[in-house]
PDB file of C-alpha atoms in Angstrom:
ATOM      1  CA  ASP A 931      55.426  -0.750 -57.449  1.00 70.00           C
ATOM      2  CA  GLN A 932      52.638   1.513 -56.306  1.00 81.00           C
ATOM      3  CA  GLN A 933      50.365  -0.393 -53.954  1.00 92.00           C
ATOM      4  CA  VAL A 934      47.947   2.455 -53.291  1.00 95.00           C
ATOM      5  CA  LYS A 935      46.891   4.537 -56.243  1.00 95.00           C
ATOM      6  CA  GLN A 936      45.048   7.811 -56.394  1.00 96.00           C
ATOM      7  CA  ASN A 937      44.779   8.377 -60.105  1.00 91.00           C
ATOM      8  CA  SER A 938      43.281  11.852 -59.973  1.00 94.00           C
ATOM      9  CA  PRO A 939      45.860  14.436 -58.917  1.00 94.00           C
ATOM     10  CA  SER A 940      43.183  17.083 -58.603  1.00 96.00           C
ATOM     11  CA  LEU A 941      39.439  17.571 -58.370  1.00 97.00           C
ATOM     12  CA  SER A 942      37.360  20.717 -58.480  1.00 98.00           C
ATOM     13  CA  VAL A 943      33.734  20.907 -57.304  1.00 98.00           C
ATOM     14  CA  GLN A 944      31.184  23.562 -56.487  1.00 98.00           C
ATOM     15  CA  GLU A 945      30.231  24.322 -52.923  1.00 97.00           C
ATOM     16  CA  GLY A 946      27.229  22.257 -51.854  1.00 97.00           C
ATOM     17  CA  ARG A 947      27.830  19.500 -54.385  1.00 97.00           C
ATOM     18  CA  ILE A 948      29.286  16.049 -53.749  1.00 98.00           C
ATOM     19  CA  SER A 949      33.021  15.412 -53.882  1.00 98.00           C
ATOM     20  CA  ILE A 950      34.109  11.869 -54.692  1.00 98.00           C
ATOM     21  CA  LEU A 951      37.750  10.926 -54.235  1.00 98.00           C
ATOM     22  CA  ASN A 952      38.891   7.541 -55.440  1.00 98.00           C
ATOM     23  CA  CYS A 953      41.603   5.146 -54.367  1.00 98.00           C
ATOM     24  CA  ASP A 954      42.677   1.750 -55.700  1.00 97.00           C
ATOM     25  CA  TYR A 955      44.983  -0.772 -54.104  1.00 97.00           C
ATOM     26  CA  THR A 956      46.808  -3.835 -55.329  1.00 95.00           C
ATOM     27  CA  ASN A 957      47.938  -5.628 -52.181  1.00 92.00           C
ATOM     28  CA  SER A 958      45.429  -8.296 -51.099  1.00 93.00           C
ATOM     29  CA  MET A 959      46.882  -8.235 -47.590  1.00 92.00           C
ATOM     30  CA  PHE A 960      45.532  -4.754 -46.955  1.00 94.00           C
ATOM     31  CA  ASP A 961      42.591  -4.927 -44.584  1.00 93.00           C
ATOM     32  CA  TYR A 962      42.365  -1.442 -43.128  1.00 95.00           C
ATOM     33  CA  PHE A 963      42.102   1.829 -44.974  1.00 96.00           C
ATOM     34  CA  LEU A 964      42.352   5.428 -43.868  1.00 96.00           C
ATOM     35  CA  TRP A 965      41.899   8.871 -45.325  1.00 97.00           C
ATOM     36  CA  TYR A 966      44.028  11.797 -44.219  1.00 97.00           C
ATOM     37  CA  LYS A 967      43.521  15.433 -45.089  1.00 97.00           C
ATOM     38  CA  LYS A 968      46.358  17.918 -45.450  1.00 95.00           C
ATOM     39  CA  TYR A 969      46.250  21.693 -45.609  1.00 94.00           C
ATOM     40  CA  PRO A 970      49.282  23.600 -46.914  1.00 90.00           C
ATOM     41  CA  ALA A 971      52.005  24.149 -44.308  1.00 84.00           C
ATOM     42  CA  GLU A 972      50.339  21.710 -41.892  1.00 90.00           C
ATOM     43  CA  GLY A 973      50.768  18.026 -41.178  1.00 93.00           C
ATOM     44  CA  PRO A 974      48.113  15.551 -42.364  1.00 95.00           C
ATOM     45  CA  THR A 975      45.208  14.892 -40.029  1.00 95.00           C
ATOM     46  CA  PHE A 976      43.159  11.733 -39.795  1.00 95.00           C
ATOM     47  CA  LEU A 977      39.737  11.962 -41.380  1.00 97.00           C
ATOM     48  CA  ILE A 978      38.011   8.592 -41.518  1.00 97.00           C
ATOM     49  CA  SER A 979      38.840   4.907 -41.765  1.00 96.00           C
ATOM     50  CA  ILE A 980      37.277   1.606 -42.720  1.00 96.00           C
ATOM     51  CA  SER A 981      38.001  -2.003 -41.955  1.00 95.00           C
ATOM     52  CA  SER A 982      37.705  -4.666 -44.627  1.00 94.00           C
ATOM     53  CA  ILE A 983      34.867  -6.307 -42.691  1.00 94.00           C
ATOM     54  CA  LYS A 984      32.707  -3.316 -43.611  1.00 95.00           C
ATOM     55  CA  ASP A 985      31.751  -1.809 -46.916  1.00 95.00           C
ATOM     56  CA  LYS A 986      30.753   1.612 -45.635  1.00 97.00           C
ATOM     57  CA  ASN A 987      31.654   3.950 -42.816  1.00 97.00           C
ATOM     58  CA  GLU A 988      30.062   7.317 -42.242  1.00 97.00           C
ATOM     59  CA  ASP A 989      31.068  10.301 -40.134  1.00 96.00           C
ATOM     60  CA  GLY A 990      29.003  13.401 -40.630  1.00 97.00           C
ATOM     61  CA  ARG A 991      29.530  14.726 -44.146  1.00 97.00           C
ATOM     62  CA  PHE A 992      32.192  12.117 -44.858  1.00 98.00           C
ATOM     63  CA  THR A 993      31.499   8.571 -46.034  1.00 98.00           C
ATOM     64  CA  VAL A 994      34.014   5.982 -47.148  1.00 98.00           C
ATOM     65  CA  PHE A 995      32.937   3.075 -49.329  1.00 98.00           C
ATOM     66  CA  LEU A 996      34.982  -0.079 -49.785  1.00 98.00           C
ATOM     67  CA  ASN A 997      34.632  -2.522 -52.667  1.00 97.00           C
ATOM     68  CA  LYS A 998      36.957  -5.393 -51.796  1.00 95.00           C
ATOM     69  CA  SER A 999      36.390  -7.369 -54.958  1.00 95.00           C
ATOM     70  CA  ALA A1000      37.430  -4.368 -57.035  1.00 96.00           C
ATOM     71  CA  LYS A1001      40.153  -3.335 -54.558  1.00 96.00           C
ATOM     72  CA  HIS A1002      38.665   0.126 -54.645  1.00 97.00           C
ATOM     73  CA  LEU A1003      37.600   2.668 -52.068  1.00 97.00           C
ATOM     74  CA  SER A1004      36.097   6.088 -52.339  1.00 98.00           C
ATOM     75  CA  LEU A1005      35.573   9.056 -50.062  1.00 98.00           C
ATOM     76  CA  HIS A1006      32.353  11.019 -50.464  1.00 98.00           C
ATOM     77  CA  ILE A1007      31.970  14.502 -49.044  1.00 98.00           C
ATOM     78  CA  VAL A1008      28.419  15.827 -48.996  1.00 97.00           C
ATOM     79  CA  PRO A1009      27.850  18.722 -49.086  1.00 97.00           C
ATOM     80  CA  SER A1010      31.274  20.030 -50.013  1.00 98.00           C
ATOM     81  CA  GLN A1011      32.426  23.226 -48.351  1.00 97.00           C
ATOM     82  CA  PRO A1012      35.255  25.628 -49.258  1.00 97.00           C
ATOM     83  CA  GLY A1013      37.029  24.600 -46.029  1.00 96.00           C
ATOM     84  CA  ASP A1014      37.287  21.079 -47.440  1.00 98.00           C
ATOM     85  CA  SER A1015      39.810  22.329 -49.986  1.00 98.00           C
ATOM     86  CA  ALA A1016      42.940  20.332 -49.173  1.00 97.00           C
ATOM     87  CA  VAL A1017      45.014  17.393 -50.328  1.00 96.00           C
ATOM     88  CA  TYR A1018      43.458  14.051 -49.436  1.00 97.00           C
ATOM     89  CA  PHE A1019      45.638  11.000 -48.964  1.00 97.00           C
ATOM     90  CA  CYS A1020      44.378   7.453 -49.052  1.00 97.00           C
ATOM     91  CA  ALA A1021      46.382   4.997 -46.918  1.00 96.00           C
ATOM     92  CA  ALA A1022      46.277   1.260 -46.362  1.00 95.00           C
ATOM     93  CA  THR A1023      47.735  -1.320 -44.029  1.00 93.00           C
ATOM     94  CA  GLY A1024      47.393  -4.984 -43.261  1.00 90.00           C
ATOM     95  CA  GLY A1025      49.070  -8.341 -42.909  1.00 82.00           C
ATOM     96  CA  GLY A1026      50.452  -7.421 -39.500  1.00 81.00           C
ATOM     97  CA  SER A1027      52.439  -4.506 -40.865  1.00 82.00           C
ATOM     98  CA  GLU A1028      53.169  -1.565 -38.597  1.00 80.00           C
ATOM     99  CA  LYS A1029      53.361   0.730 -41.597  1.00 88.00           C
ATOM    100  CA  LEU A1030      50.868   2.699 -43.599  1.00 92.00           C
ATOM    101  CA  VAL A1031      51.207   2.854 -47.361  1.00 93.00           C
ATOM    102  CA  PHE A1032      50.012   6.176 -48.725  1.00 95.00           C
ATOM    103  CA  GLY A1033      48.752   7.144 -52.135  1.00 95.00           C
ATOM    104  CA  LYS A1034      50.057  10.205 -53.944  1.00 94.00           C
ATOM    105  CA  GLY A1035      47.133  12.354 -52.891  1.00 95.00           C
ATOM    106  CA  THR A1036      44.296  14.212 -54.597  1.00 96.00           C
ATOM    107  CA  LYS A1037      44.043  17.967 -54.335  1.00 96.00           C
ATOM    108  CA  LEU A1038      40.424  18.942 -53.800  1.00 98.00           C
ATOM    109  CA  THR A1039      39.295  22.475 -54.533  1.00 98.00           C
ATOM    110  CA  VAL A1040      35.792  23.468 -53.499  1.00 98.00           C
ATOM    111  CA  ASN A1041      34.707  26.653 -55.224  1.00 96.00           C
ATOM    112  CA  PRO A1042      32.282  29.043 -53.486  1.00 93.00           C
TER     113      PRO A1042
ATOM    114  CA  ASP B 829      45.320  16.829 -27.440  1.00 69.00           C
ATOM    115  CA  VAL B 830      48.241  14.965 -28.911  1.00 67.00           C
ATOM    116  CA  LYS B 831      51.024  17.246 -29.876  1.00 89.00           C
ATOM    117  CA  VAL B 832      53.833  16.435 -32.269  1.00 95.00           C
ATOM    118  CA  THR B 833      56.368  19.185 -32.694  1.00 95.00           C
ATOM    119  CA  GLN B 834      59.209  19.511 -35.153  1.00 96.00           C
ATOM    120  CA  SER B 835      62.251  21.604 -34.406  1.00 90.00           C
ATOM    121  CA  SER B 836      62.102  23.816 -37.479  1.00 91.00           C
ATOM    122  CA  ARG B 837      59.400  24.827 -39.945  1.00 94.00           C
ATOM    123  CA  TYR B 838      61.902  25.935 -42.579  1.00 95.00           C
ATOM    124  CA  LEU B 839      65.548  25.000 -42.996  1.00 96.00           C
ATOM    125  CA  VAL B 840      68.114  25.887 -45.647  1.00 97.00           C
ATOM    126  CA  LYS B 841      71.333  23.900 -45.813  1.00 97.00           C
ATOM    127  CA  ARG B 842      74.228  23.484 -48.217  1.00 97.00           C
ATOM    128  CA  THR B 843      75.184  20.343 -50.074  1.00 97.00           C
ATOM    129  CA  GLY B 844      77.370  18.113 -47.929  1.00 97.00           C
ATOM    130  CA  GLU B 845      76.208  19.489 -44.597  1.00 97.00           C
ATOM    131  CA  LYS B 846      75.025  17.188 -41.841  1.00 97.00           C
ATOM    132  CA  VAL B 847      71.406  17.951 -41.017  1.00 97.00           C
ATOM    133  CA  PHE B 848      69.416  17.046 -37.929  1.00 97.00           C
ATOM    134  CA  LEU B 849      65.626  17.137 -37.891  1.00 97.00           C
ATOM    135  CA  GLU B 850      64.070  16.717 -34.472  1.00 97.00           C
ATOM    136  CA  CYS B 851      60.613  15.477 -33.585  1.00 97.00           C
ATOM    137  CA  VAL B 852      59.026  15.382 -30.150  1.00 97.00           C
ATOM    138  CA  GLN B 853      55.660  13.945 -29.114  1.00 96.00           C
ATOM    139  CA  ASP B 854      53.997  14.439 -25.772  1.00 94.00           C
ATOM    140  CA  MET B 855      51.604  11.481 -25.611  1.00 90.00           C
ATOM    141  CA  ASP B 856      53.936   8.653 -24.642  1.00 91.00           C
ATOM    142  CA  HIS B 857      53.449   7.014 -28.026  1.00 92.00           C
ATOM    143  CA  GLU B 858      55.383   3.858 -28.801  1.00 92.00           C
ATOM    144  CA  ASN B 859      55.719   4.279 -32.543  1.00 93.00           C
ATOM    145  CA  MET B 860      57.241   7.190 -34.414  1.00 95.00           C
ATOM    146  CA  PHE B 861      57.721   7.738 -38.129  1.00 96.00           C
ATOM    147  CA  TRP B 862      59.566   9.972 -40.553  1.00 98.00           C
ATOM    148  CA  TYR B 863      58.071  10.645 -43.984  1.00 97.00           C
ATOM    149  CA  ARG B 864      58.929  12.918 -46.818  1.00 96.00           C
ATOM    150  CA  GLN B 865      56.319  14.517 -49.026  1.00 94.00           C
ATOM    151  CA  ASP B 866      57.096  15.491 -52.596  1.00 92.00           C
ATOM    152  CA  PRO B 867      54.740  16.777 -55.301  1.00 87.00           C
ATOM    153  CA  GLY B 868      53.346  13.912 -57.330  1.00 86.00           C
ATOM    154  CA  LEU B 869      54.885  11.319 -55.028  1.00 90.00           C
ATOM    155  CA  GLY B 870      52.742  11.585 -51.922  1.00 89.00           C
ATOM    156  CA  LEU B 871      54.000  10.522 -48.513  1.00 93.00           C
ATOM    157  CA  ARG B 872      56.899   8.101 -48.464  1.00 95.00           C
ATOM    158  CA  LEU B 873      58.167   6.407 -45.340  1.00 95.00           C
ATOM    159  CA  ILE B 874      61.852   6.915 -44.576  1.00 97.00           C
ATOM    160  CA  TYR B 875      62.263   5.219 -41.190  1.00 97.00           C
ATOM    161  CA  PHE B 876      60.146   4.275 -38.233  1.00 95.00           C
ATOM    162  CA  SER B 877      60.743   3.263 -34.640  1.00 95.00           C
ATOM    163  CA  TYR B 878      58.548   1.117 -32.411  1.00 91.00           C
ATOM    164  CA  ASP B 879      60.575   1.534 -29.243  1.00 90.00           C
ATOM    165  CA  VAL B 880      63.526   3.373 -27.784  1.00 92.00           C
ATOM    166  CA  LYS B 881      66.735   2.510 -29.617  1.00 89.00           C
ATOM    167  CA  MET B 882      64.758   0.438 -32.141  1.00 91.00           C
ATOM    168  CA  LYS B 883      64.470   1.422 -35.772  1.00 94.00           C
ATOM    169  CA  GLU B 884      63.220  -0.044 -39.009  1.00 94.00           C
ATOM    170  CA  LYS B 885      63.877   1.054 -42.555  1.00 95.00           C
ATOM    171  CA  GLY B 886      60.963   2.360 -44.519  1.00 94.00           C
ATOM    172  CA  ASP B 887      60.672   2.559 -48.274  1.00 92.00           C
ATOM    173  CA  ILE B 888      63.355   5.168 -48.945  1.00 95.00           C
ATOM    174  CA  PRO B 889      66.025   5.011 -46.205  1.00 96.00           C
ATOM    175  CA  GLU B 890      69.024   5.716 -48.434  1.00 96.00           C
ATOM    176  CA  GLY B 891      70.915   8.825 -47.387  1.00 96.00           C
ATOM    177  CA  TYR B 892      69.183   8.995 -43.998  1.00 97.00           C
ATOM    178  CA  SER B 893      69.685   7.660 -40.518  1.00 97.00           C
ATOM    179  CA  VAL B 894      67.638   8.006 -37.341  1.00 97.00           C
ATOM    180  CA  SER B 895      68.094   8.091 -33.616  1.00 96.00           C
ATOM    181  CA  ARG B 896      65.673   7.379 -30.803  1.00 96.00           C
ATOM    182  CA  GLU B 897      67.357   7.700 -27.440  1.00 95.00           C
ATOM    183  CA  LYS B 898      64.221   8.736 -25.563  1.00 95.00           C
ATOM    184  CA  LYS B 899      60.654   7.624 -26.103  1.00 95.00           C
ATOM    185  CA  GLU B 900      59.367  11.077 -26.899  1.00 96.00           C
ATOM    186  CA  ARG B 901      62.062  12.095 -29.346  1.00 97.00           C
ATOM    187  CA  PHE B 902      62.858  10.785 -32.821  1.00 97.00           C
ATOM    188  CA  SER B 903      65.591  12.393 -34.889  1.00 97.00           C
ATOM    189  CA  LEU B 904      66.189  12.184 -38.620  1.00 98.00           C
ATOM    190  CA  ILE B 905      69.768  12.684 -39.762  1.00 98.00           C
ATOM    191  CA  LEU B 906      70.985  13.524 -43.221  1.00 97.00           C
ATOM    192  CA  GLU B 907      74.649  12.552 -43.047  1.00 94.00           C
ATOM    193  CA  SER B 908      75.635  14.551 -46.132  1.00 96.00           C
ATOM    194  CA  ALA B 909      72.768  16.571 -47.523  1.00 97.00           C
ATOM    195  CA  SER B 910      72.167  16.520 -51.259  1.00 97.00           C
ATOM    196  CA  THR B 911      69.906  18.616 -53.449  1.00 97.00           C
ATOM    197  CA  ASN B 912      67.589  15.658 -54.063  1.00 96.00           C
ATOM    198  CA  GLN B 913      66.797  15.680 -50.363  1.00 98.00           C
ATOM    199  CA  THR B 914      65.057  19.008 -50.711  1.00 97.00           C
ATOM    200  CA  SER B 915      61.581  18.146 -49.505  1.00 96.00           C
ATOM    201  CA  MET B 916      58.889  18.485 -46.852  1.00 96.00           C
ATOM    202  CA  TYR B 917      59.697  16.201 -43.923  1.00 97.00           C
ATOM    203  CA  LEU B 918      56.871  15.019 -41.709  1.00 97.00           C
ATOM    204  CA  CYS B 919      57.117  13.273 -38.383  1.00 97.00           C
ATOM    205  CA  ALA B 920      54.259  11.199 -36.970  1.00 96.00           C
ATOM    206  CA  SER B 921      53.529   9.142 -33.891  1.00 94.00           C
ATOM    207  CA  THR B 922      50.953   6.576 -32.824  1.00 92.00           C
ATOM    208  CA  SER B 923      50.192   4.684 -29.668  1.00 86.00           C
ATOM    209  CA  GLY B 924      49.592   1.321 -31.231  1.00 79.00           C
ATOM    210  CA  GLY B 925      49.674  -0.501 -34.514  1.00 78.00           C
ATOM    211  CA  SER B 926      49.135   0.714 -38.013  1.00 78.00           C
ATOM    212  CA  THR B 927      45.354   0.899 -37.617  1.00 79.00           C
ATOM    213  CA  ASP B 928      45.699   3.520 -34.901  1.00 83.00           C
ATOM    214  CA  THR B 929      45.602   7.143 -35.891  1.00 87.00           C
ATOM    215  CA  GLN B 930      48.957   8.626 -36.774  1.00 91.00           C
ATOM    216  CA  TYR B 931      49.400  12.141 -35.452  1.00 94.00           C
ATOM    217  CA  PHE B 932      51.591  14.326 -37.602  1.00 95.00           C
ATOM    218  CA  GLY B 933      53.755  17.282 -36.836  1.00 96.00           C
ATOM    219  CA  PRO B 934      53.546  20.465 -38.918  1.00 95.00           C
ATOM    220  CA  GLY B 935      56.460  19.484 -41.122  1.00 96.00           C
ATOM    221  CA  THR B 936      59.890  20.881 -41.888  1.00 96.00           C
ATOM    222  CA  ARG B 937      60.463  22.345 -45.326  1.00 96.00           C
ATOM    223  CA  LEU B 938      64.132  21.570 -46.040  1.00 97.00           C
ATOM    224  CA  THR B 939      65.948  23.195 -48.926  1.00 97.00           C
ATOM    225  CA  VAL B 940      69.410  21.944 -49.835  1.00 97.00           C
ATOM    226  CA  LEU B 941      71.386  24.340 -52.022  1.00 96.00           C
TER     227      LEU B 941
END
């Protein structure tokens, strides 16, 4: 039972354009969501997060939007840069859990 | 800067061997985690520990055990390695609960022949 779903395994965009990565979740207990970025041969690094009391959080070129009624969140990268090419993992937690539940990841390629 | 180190970047073992993967963090973090990453499956939690000598099973603990004798060190043990345990293994640590940032090590690419 996949509680966090990233339905697009890959995404390709042109440099300077917007990248939109999507994530859906099924567990109503989730109340905190995170995005991690992973380059090949490196461990994931934290990118941005959002609490369920908000519907938007912004950090520079990165914005995460949360739609609780749809159990959907998205990560927007504007403008996209070639250095953003990586695998992006959506993760969720809540209900007092000490664990994160990760999605399968979306591989973003930003073409120069 | 938080640093999480893993004992090996690449490891090749034979079926049936006992394998130890070591993880060390230098930030006095309470919680430590072991994940495996496989193509198309994302990150899956194997075990985690919230204190010395404490451990909790994650989503896929079968075939693995862990040891945490010191706060900074968390070991993953494959008692009898099998080919389906060929994977990228990632260790992480965090100071607090699940909403705190998890800091990951660089990973160990394990191949079981």
